mmCIF file of C-alpha atoms in Angstrom:
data_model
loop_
_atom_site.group_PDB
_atom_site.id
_atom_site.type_symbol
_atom_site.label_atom_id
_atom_site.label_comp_id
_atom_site.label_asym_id
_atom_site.label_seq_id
_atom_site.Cartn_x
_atom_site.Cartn_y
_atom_site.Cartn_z
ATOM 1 C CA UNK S 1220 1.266 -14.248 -18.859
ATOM 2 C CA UNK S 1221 -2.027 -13.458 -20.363
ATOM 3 C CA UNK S 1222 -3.774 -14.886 -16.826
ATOM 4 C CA UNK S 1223 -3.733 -11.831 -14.812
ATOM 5 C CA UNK S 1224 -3.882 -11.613 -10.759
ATOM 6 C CA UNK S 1225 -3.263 -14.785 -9.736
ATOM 7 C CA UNK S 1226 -2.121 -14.455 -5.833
ATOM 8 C CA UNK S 1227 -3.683 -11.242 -3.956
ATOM 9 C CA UNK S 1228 -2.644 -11.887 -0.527
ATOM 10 C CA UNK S 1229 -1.528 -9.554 2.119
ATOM 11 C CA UNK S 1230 1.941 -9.137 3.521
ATOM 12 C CA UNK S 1231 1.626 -10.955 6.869
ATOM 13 C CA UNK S 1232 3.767 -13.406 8.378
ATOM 14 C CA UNK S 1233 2.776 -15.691 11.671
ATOM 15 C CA UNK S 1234 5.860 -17.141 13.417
ATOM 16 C CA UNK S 1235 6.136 -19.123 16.518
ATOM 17 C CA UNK S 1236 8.551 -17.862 18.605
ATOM 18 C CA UNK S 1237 9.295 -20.509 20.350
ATOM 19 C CA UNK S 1238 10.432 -22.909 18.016
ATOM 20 C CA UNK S 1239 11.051 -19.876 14.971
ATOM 21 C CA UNK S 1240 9.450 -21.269 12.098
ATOM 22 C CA UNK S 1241 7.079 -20.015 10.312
ATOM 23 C CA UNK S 1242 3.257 -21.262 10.727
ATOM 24 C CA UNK S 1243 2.151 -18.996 7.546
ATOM 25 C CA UNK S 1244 1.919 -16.193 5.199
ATOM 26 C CA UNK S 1245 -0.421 -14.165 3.469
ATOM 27 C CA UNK S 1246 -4.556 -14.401 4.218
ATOM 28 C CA UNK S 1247 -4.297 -17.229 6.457
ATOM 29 C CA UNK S 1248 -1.405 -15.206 8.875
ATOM 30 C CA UNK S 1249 -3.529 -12.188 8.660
ATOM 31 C CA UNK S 1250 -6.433 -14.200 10.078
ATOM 32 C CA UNK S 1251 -4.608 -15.068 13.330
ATOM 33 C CA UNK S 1252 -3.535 -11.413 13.980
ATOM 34 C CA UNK S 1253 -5.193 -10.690 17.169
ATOM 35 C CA UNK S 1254 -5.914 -14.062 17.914
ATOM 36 C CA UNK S 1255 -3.160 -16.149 18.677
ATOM 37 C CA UNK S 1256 -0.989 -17.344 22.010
ATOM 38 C CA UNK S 1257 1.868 -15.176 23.274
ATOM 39 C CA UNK S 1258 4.546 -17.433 21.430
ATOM 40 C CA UNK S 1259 2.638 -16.460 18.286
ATOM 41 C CA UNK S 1260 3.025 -13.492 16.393
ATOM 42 C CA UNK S 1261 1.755 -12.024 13.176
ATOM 43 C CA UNK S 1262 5.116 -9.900 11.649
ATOM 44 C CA UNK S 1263 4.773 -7.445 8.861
ATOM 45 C CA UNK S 1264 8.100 -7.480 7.461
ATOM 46 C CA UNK S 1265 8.033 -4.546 5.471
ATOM 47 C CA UNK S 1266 8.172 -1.500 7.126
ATOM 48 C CA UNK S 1267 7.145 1.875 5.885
ATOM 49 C CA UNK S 1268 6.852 0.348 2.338
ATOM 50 C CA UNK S 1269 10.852 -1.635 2.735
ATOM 51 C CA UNK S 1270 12.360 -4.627 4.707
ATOM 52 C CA UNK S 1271 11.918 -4.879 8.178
ATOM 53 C CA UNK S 1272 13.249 -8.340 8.308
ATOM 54 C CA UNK S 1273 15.076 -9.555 5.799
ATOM 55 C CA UNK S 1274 15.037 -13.205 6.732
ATOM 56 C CA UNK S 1275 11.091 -12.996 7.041
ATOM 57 C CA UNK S 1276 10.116 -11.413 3.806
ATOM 58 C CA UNK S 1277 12.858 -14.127 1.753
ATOM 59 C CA UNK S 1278 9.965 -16.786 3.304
ATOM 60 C CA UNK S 1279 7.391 -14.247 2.459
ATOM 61 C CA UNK S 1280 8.304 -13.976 -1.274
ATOM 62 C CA UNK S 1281 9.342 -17.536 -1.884
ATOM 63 C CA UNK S 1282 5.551 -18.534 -0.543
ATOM 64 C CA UNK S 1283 3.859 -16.337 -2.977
ATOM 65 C CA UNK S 1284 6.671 -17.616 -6.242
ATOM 66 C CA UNK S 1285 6.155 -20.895 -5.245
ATOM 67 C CA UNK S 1286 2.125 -20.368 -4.846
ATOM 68 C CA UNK S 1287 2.161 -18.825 -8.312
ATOM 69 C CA UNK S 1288 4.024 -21.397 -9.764
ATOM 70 C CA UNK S 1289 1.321 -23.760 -8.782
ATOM 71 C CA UNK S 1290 -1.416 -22.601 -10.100
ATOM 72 C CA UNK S 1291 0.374 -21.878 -13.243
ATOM 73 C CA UNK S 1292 2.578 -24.930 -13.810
ATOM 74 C CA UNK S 1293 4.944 -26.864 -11.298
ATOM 75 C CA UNK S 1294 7.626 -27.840 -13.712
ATOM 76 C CA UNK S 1295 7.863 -23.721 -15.113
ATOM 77 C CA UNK S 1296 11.361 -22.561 -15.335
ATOM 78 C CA UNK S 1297 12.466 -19.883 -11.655
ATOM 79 C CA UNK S 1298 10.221 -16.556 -12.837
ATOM 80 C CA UNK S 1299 11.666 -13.096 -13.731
ATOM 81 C CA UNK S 1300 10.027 -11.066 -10.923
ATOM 82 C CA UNK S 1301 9.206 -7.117 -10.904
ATOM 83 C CA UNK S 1302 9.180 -5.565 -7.564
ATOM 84 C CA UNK S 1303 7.730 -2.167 -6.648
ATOM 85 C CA UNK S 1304 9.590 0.368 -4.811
ATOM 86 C CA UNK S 1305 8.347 3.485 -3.013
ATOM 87 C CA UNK S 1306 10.414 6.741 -4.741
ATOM 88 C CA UNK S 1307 13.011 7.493 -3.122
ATOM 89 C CA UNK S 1308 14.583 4.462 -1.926
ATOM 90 C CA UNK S 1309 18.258 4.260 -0.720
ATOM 91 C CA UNK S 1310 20.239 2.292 -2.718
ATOM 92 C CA UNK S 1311 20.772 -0.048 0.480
ATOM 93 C CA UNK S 1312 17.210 -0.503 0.398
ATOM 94 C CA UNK S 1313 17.083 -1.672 -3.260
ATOM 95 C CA UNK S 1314 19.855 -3.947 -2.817
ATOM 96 C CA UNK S 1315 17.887 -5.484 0.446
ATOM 97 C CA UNK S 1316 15.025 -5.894 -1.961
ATOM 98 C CA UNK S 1317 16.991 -7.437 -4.875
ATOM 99 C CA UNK S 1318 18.342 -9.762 -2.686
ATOM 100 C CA UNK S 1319 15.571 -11.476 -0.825
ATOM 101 C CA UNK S 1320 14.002 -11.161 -4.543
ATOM 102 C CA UNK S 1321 16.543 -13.621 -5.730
ATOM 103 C CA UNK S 1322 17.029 -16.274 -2.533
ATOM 104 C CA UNK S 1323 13.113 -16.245 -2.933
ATOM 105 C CA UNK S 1324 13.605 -18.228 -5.875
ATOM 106 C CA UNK S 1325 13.759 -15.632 -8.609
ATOM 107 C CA UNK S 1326 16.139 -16.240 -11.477
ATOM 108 C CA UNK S 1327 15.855 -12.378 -12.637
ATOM 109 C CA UNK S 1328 15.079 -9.381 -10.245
ATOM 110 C CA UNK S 1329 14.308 -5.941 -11.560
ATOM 111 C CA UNK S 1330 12.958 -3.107 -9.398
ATOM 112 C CA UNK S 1331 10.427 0.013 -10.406
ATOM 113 C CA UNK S 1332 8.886 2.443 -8.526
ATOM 114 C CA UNK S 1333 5.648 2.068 -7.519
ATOM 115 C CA UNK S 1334 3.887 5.604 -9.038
ATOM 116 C CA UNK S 1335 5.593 4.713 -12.173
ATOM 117 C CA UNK S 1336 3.911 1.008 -12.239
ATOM 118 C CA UNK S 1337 0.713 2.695 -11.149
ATOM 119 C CA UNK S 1338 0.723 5.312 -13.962
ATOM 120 C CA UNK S 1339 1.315 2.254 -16.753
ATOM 121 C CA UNK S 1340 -1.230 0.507 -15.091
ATOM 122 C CA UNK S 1341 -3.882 3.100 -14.919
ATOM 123 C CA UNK S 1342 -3.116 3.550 -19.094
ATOM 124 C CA UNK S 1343 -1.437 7.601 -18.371
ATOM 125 C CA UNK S 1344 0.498 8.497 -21.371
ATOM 126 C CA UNK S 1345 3.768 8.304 -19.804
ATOM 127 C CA UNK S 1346 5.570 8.496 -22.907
ATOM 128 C CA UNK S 1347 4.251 11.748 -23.992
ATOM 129 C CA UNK S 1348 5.246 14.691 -23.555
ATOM 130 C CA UNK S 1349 3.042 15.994 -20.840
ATOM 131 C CA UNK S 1350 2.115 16.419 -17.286
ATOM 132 C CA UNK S 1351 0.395 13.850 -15.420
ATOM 133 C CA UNK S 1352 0.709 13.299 -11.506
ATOM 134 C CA UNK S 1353 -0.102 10.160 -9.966
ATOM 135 C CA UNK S 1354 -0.897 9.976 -5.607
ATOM 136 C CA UNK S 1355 -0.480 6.325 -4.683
ATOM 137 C CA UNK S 1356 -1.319 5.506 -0.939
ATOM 138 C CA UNK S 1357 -0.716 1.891 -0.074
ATOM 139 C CA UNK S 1358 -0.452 -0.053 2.831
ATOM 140 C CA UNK S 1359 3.142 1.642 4.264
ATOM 141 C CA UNK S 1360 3.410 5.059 1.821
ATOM 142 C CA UNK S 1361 2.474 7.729 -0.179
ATOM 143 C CA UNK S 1362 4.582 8.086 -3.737
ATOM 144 C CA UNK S 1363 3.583 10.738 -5.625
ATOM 145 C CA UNK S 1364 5.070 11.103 -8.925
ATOM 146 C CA UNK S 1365 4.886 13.772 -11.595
ATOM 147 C CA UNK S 1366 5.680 11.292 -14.885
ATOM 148 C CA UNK S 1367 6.196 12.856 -18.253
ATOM 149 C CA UNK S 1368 8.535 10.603 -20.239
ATOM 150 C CA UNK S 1369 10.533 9.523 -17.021
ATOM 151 C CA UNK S 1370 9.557 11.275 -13.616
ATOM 152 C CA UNK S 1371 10.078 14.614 -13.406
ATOM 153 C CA UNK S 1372 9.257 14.998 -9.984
ATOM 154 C CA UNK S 1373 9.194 12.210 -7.003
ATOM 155 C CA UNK S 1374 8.315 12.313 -3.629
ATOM 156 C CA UNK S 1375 7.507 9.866 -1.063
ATOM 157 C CA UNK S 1376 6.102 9.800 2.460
ATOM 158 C CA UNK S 1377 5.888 7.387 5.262
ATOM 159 C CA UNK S 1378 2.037 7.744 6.097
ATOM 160 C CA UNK S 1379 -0.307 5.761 4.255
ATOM 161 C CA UNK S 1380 -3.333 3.207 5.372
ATOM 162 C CA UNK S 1381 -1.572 1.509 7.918
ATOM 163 C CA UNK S 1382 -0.779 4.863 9.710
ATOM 164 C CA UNK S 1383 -4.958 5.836 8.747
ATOM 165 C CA UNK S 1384 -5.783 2.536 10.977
ATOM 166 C CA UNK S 1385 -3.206 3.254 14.242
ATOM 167 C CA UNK S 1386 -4.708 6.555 14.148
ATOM 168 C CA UNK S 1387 -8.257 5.291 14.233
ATOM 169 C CA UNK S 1388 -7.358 2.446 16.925
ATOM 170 C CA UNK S 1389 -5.441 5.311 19.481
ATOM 171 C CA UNK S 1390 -8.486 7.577 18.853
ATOM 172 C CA UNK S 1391 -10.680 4.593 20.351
ATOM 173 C CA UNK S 1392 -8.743 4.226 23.117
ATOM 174 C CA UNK S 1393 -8.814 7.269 23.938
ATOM 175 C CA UNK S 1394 -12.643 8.707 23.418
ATOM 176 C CA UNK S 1395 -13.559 5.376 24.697
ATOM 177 C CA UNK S 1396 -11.540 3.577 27.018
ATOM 178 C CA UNK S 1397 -11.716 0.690 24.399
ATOM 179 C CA UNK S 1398 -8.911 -1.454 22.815
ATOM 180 C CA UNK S 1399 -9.559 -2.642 19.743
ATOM 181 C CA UNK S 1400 -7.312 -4.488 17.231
ATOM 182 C CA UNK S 1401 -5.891 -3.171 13.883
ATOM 183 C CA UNK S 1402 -8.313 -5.772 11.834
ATOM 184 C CA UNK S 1403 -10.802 -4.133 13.481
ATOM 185 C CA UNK S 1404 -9.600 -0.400 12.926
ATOM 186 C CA UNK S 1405 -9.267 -1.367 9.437
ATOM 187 C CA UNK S 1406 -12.679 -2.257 9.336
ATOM 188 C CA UNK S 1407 -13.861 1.044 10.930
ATOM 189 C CA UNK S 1408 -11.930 2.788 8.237
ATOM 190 C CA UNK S 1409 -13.550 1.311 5.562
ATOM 191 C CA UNK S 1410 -16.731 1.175 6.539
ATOM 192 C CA UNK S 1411 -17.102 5.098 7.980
ATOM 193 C CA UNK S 1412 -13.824 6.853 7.495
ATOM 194 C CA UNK S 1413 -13.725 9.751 5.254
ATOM 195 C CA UNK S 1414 -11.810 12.874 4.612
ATOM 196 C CA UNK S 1415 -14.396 15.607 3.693
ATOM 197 C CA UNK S 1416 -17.854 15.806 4.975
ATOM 198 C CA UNK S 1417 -20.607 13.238 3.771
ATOM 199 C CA UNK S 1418 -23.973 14.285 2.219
ATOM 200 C CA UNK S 1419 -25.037 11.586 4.607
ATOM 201 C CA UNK S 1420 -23.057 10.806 7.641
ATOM 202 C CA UNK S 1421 -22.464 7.310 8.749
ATOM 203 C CA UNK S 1422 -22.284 5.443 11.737
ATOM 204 C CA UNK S 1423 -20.088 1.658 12.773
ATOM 205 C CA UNK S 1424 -21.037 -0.505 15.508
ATOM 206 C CA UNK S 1425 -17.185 -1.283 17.010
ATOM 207 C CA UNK S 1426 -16.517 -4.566 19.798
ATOM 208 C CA UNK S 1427 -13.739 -4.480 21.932
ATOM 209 C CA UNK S 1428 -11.958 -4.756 25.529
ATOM 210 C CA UNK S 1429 -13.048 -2.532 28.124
ATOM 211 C CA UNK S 1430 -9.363 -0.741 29.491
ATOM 212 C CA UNK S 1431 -10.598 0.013 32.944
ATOM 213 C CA UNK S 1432 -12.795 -3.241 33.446
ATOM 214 C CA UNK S 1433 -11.032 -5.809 31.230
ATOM 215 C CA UNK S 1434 -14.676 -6.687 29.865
ATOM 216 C CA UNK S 1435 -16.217 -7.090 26.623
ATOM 217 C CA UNK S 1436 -17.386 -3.558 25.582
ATOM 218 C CA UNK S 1437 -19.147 -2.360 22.721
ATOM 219 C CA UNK S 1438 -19.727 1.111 21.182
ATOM 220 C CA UNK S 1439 -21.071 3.405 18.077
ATOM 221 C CA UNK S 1440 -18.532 5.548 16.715
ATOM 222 C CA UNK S 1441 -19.790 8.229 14.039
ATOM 223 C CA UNK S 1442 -17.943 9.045 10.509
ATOM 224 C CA UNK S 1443 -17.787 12.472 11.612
ATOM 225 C CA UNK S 1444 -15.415 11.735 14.812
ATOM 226 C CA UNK S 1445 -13.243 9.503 12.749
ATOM 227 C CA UNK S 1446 -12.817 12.024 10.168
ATOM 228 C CA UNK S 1447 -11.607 14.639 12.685
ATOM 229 C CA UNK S 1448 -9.576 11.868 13.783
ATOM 230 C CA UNK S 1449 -7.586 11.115 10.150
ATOM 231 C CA UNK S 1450 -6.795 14.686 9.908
ATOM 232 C CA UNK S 1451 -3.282 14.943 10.880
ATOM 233 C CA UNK S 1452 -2.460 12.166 8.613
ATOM 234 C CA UNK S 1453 -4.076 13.652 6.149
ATOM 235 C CA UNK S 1454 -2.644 17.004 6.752
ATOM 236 C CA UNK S 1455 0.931 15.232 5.843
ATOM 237 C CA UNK S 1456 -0.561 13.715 2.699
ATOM 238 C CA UNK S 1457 -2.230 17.098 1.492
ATOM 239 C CA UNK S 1458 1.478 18.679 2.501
ATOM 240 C CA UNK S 1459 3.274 16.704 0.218
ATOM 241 C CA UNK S 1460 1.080 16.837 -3.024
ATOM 242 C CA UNK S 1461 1.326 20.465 -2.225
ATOM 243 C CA UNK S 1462 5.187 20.222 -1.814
ATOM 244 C CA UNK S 1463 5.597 18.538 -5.020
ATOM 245 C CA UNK S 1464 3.198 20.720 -6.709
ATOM 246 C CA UNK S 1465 5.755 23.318 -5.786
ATOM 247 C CA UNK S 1466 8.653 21.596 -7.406
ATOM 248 C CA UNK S 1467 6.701 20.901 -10.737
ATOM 249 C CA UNK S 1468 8.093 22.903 -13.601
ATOM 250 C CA UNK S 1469 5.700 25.567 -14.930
ATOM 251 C CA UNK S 1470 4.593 23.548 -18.061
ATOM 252 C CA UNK S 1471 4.217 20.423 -16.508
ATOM 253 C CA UNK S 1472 1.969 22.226 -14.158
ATOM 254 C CA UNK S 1473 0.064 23.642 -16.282
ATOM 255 C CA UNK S 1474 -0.801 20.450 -17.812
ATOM 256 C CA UNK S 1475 -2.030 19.107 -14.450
ATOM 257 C CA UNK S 1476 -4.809 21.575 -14.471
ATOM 258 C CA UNK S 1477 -6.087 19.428 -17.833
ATOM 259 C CA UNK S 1478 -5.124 16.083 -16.966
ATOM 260 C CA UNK S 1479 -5.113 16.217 -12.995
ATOM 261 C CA UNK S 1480 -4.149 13.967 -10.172
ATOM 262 C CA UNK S 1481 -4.937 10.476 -10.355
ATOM 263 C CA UNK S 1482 -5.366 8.733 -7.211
ATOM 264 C CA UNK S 1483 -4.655 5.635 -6.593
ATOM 265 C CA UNK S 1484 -4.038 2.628 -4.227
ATOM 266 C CA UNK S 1485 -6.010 1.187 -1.372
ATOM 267 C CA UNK S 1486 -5.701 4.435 0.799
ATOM 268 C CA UNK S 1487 -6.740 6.731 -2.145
ATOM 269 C CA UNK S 1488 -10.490 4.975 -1.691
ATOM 270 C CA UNK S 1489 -11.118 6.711 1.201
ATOM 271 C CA UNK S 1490 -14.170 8.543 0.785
ATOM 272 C CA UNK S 1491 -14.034 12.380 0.194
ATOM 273 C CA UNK S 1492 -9.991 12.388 -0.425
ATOM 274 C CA UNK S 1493 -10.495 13.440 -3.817
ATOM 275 C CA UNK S 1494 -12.605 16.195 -2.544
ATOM 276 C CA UNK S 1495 -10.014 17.172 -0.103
ATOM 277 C CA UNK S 1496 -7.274 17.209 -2.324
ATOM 278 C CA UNK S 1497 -8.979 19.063 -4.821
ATOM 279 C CA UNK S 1498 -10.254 22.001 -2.527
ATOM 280 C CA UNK S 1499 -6.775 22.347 -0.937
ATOM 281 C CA UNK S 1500 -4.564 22.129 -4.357
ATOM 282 C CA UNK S 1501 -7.213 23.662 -6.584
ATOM 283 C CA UNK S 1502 -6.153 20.641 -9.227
ATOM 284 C CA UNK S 1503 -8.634 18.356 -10.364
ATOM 285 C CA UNK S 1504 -8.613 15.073 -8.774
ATOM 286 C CA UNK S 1505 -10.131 11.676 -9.695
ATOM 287 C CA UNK S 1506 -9.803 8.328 -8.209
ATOM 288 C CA UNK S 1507 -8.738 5.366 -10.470
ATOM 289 C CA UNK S 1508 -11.257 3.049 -10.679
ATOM 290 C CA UNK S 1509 -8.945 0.235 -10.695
ATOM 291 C CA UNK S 1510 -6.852 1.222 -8.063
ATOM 292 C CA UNK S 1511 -5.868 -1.394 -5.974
ATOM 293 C CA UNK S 1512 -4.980 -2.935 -9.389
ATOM 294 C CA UNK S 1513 -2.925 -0.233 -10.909
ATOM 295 C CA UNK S 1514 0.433 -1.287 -10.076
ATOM 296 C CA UNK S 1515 0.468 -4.843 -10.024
ATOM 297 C CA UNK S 1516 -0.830 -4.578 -13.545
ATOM 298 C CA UNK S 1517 1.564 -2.053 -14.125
ATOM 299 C CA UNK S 1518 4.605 -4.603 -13.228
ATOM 300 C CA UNK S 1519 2.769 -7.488 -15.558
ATOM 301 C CA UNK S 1520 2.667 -4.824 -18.966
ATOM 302 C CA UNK S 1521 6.450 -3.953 -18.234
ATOM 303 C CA UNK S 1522 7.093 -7.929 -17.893
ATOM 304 C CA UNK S 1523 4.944 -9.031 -20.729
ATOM 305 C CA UNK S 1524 6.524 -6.465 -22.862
ATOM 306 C CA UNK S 1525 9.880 -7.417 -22.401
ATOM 307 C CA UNK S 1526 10.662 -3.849 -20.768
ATOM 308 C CA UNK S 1527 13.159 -4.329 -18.540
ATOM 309 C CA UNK S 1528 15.418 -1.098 -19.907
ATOM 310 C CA UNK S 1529 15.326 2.314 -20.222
ATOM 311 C CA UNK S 1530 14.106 3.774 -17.194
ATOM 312 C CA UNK S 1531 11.006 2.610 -16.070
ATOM 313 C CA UNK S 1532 12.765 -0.710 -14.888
ATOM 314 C CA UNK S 1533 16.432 -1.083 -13.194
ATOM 315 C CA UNK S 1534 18.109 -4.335 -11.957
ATOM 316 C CA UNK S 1535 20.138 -3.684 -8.536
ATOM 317 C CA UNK S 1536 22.677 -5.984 -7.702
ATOM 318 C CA UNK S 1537 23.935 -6.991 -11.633
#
């Protein structure tokens, strides 16, 4: 309380194999994708934005409560925890979350989706009366949300920045002959991947193993070829804002032509997206500028104000 982010790690897991233990979590397992032995692998047990493994991600959570209790203070009492949800979650799915939630060493679990966090953490007036429609693209999804007093209108896809960087590292393999790992496909993205044209194109330098020769190999690879690249994932992003546009009520809609789309997440930093959307939905669009903060500050306002009721939060499993 009152400290902010405390723990920003990613969720990575490195386990041996051979022995099955885990050798870590977070930053320091994220470092040895790419780099380690066969016996050695780097999991990501979430999957398209829920559990993969439930076993894993229990160790995964504990290790961030634990780290957080830490740096906080050692003798503090097991934490209330707020998880984030994509929309439309089975009810399986929540349970799976609640669960590892409270083996991890939680003594109270709630769950809320993720748009809804991200709208109370980008300060949208959720509990008035109008339209507002957040677009949150994180690591596994895209949520989009339509709140006005509750949500009015929820949809969720499985295509978000981790689907941006496979796309990138199959479109280097394939122009190129060159294999390249997904830190470094990440890196491409960031550093030259956009979604509508640049005033001033940009260029990467990109290292990697030569297919055909097995050798070091390195080429340039222009914005303008990874941008061609991105565009069937972001063809299914554009598709469903423009599906949920559909479903908005009249009024609500109307609204969104004062207020607009708010993006926000890591994925909605990609350069030109705002553009994109805005040319294909004819809706304004802007890009939070706090947006891979939005909904983890989101969770701490509905924790430090004690609410854990009347819609934006529910408990699974009580």
């Amino acid at each position: 309380r009152g400290q902010g982010i405390v723990i920003n790690e990613p969720s990575v897991v490195a386990i041996d194999k051979s022995e099955s233990r885990v050798l870590a979590v977070g930053a320091d397992a994220k470092r040895m994708i790419g780099r380690t032995p066969g016996s050695i692998i780097a999991e990501r047990p979430l999957k398209d934005g829920v559990i993969a493994d439930f076993d894993v991600t229990e160790v995964m959570l504990r290790y961030f409560i634990e780290k957080a209790r830490e740096r906080r203070y050692p003798w503090s009492p097991r934490p209330r925890v707020v998880v984030c949800v994509p929309s439309g979650v089975t009810s399986v799915e929540k349970r799976a979350v609640f669960e590892a939630t409270i083996q991890a060493g939680a003594r109270q679990a709630y769950l809320i989706e993720e748009p809804m966090a991200a709208a109370i953490g980008a300060d949208l007036p959720i509990e008035d009366p109008t339209g507002s429609m957040v677009v949150d693209i994180g690591g596994f999804t895209v949520n989009i949300n339509g709140p006005s007093d509750g949500i009015v209108v929820s949809q969720s896809i499985r295509t978000a920045g981790d689907e941006f960087d496979q796309t990138i590292l199959q479109h280097v393999r394939d122009a190129y002959n060159l294999s390249i790992g997904e830190r470094t496909a990440e890196d491409i993205k960031i550093k030259v991947g956009s979604a509508a044209p640049l005033a001033e194109e940009l260029d990467v330098e990109v290292n990697g193993r030569d297919v055909m020769s097995g050798l070091p190999k390195t080429v340039r690879i222009e914005s303008e070829e990874i941008r061609r690249a991105l565009d069937r994932p972001l063809d299914e992003v554009t598709k469903a804002v423009k599906d949920a546009l559909d479903v908005t009520p009249p009024d609500l809609a109307s609204d969104l032509m004062y207020y607009g789309i708010l993006l926000t997440g890591g994925g909605g930093l990609l350069r030109g997206l705002d553009q994109r959307l805005r040319e294909e939905t004819g809706v304004p669009v802007n890009v939070s500028p706090t947006a891979l903060e939005n909904v983890v500050n989101g969770c701490a306002r509905v924790l430090e104000a004690n609410a854990l009721s009347g819609g934006f939060v529910q408990s699974t499993g009580q």
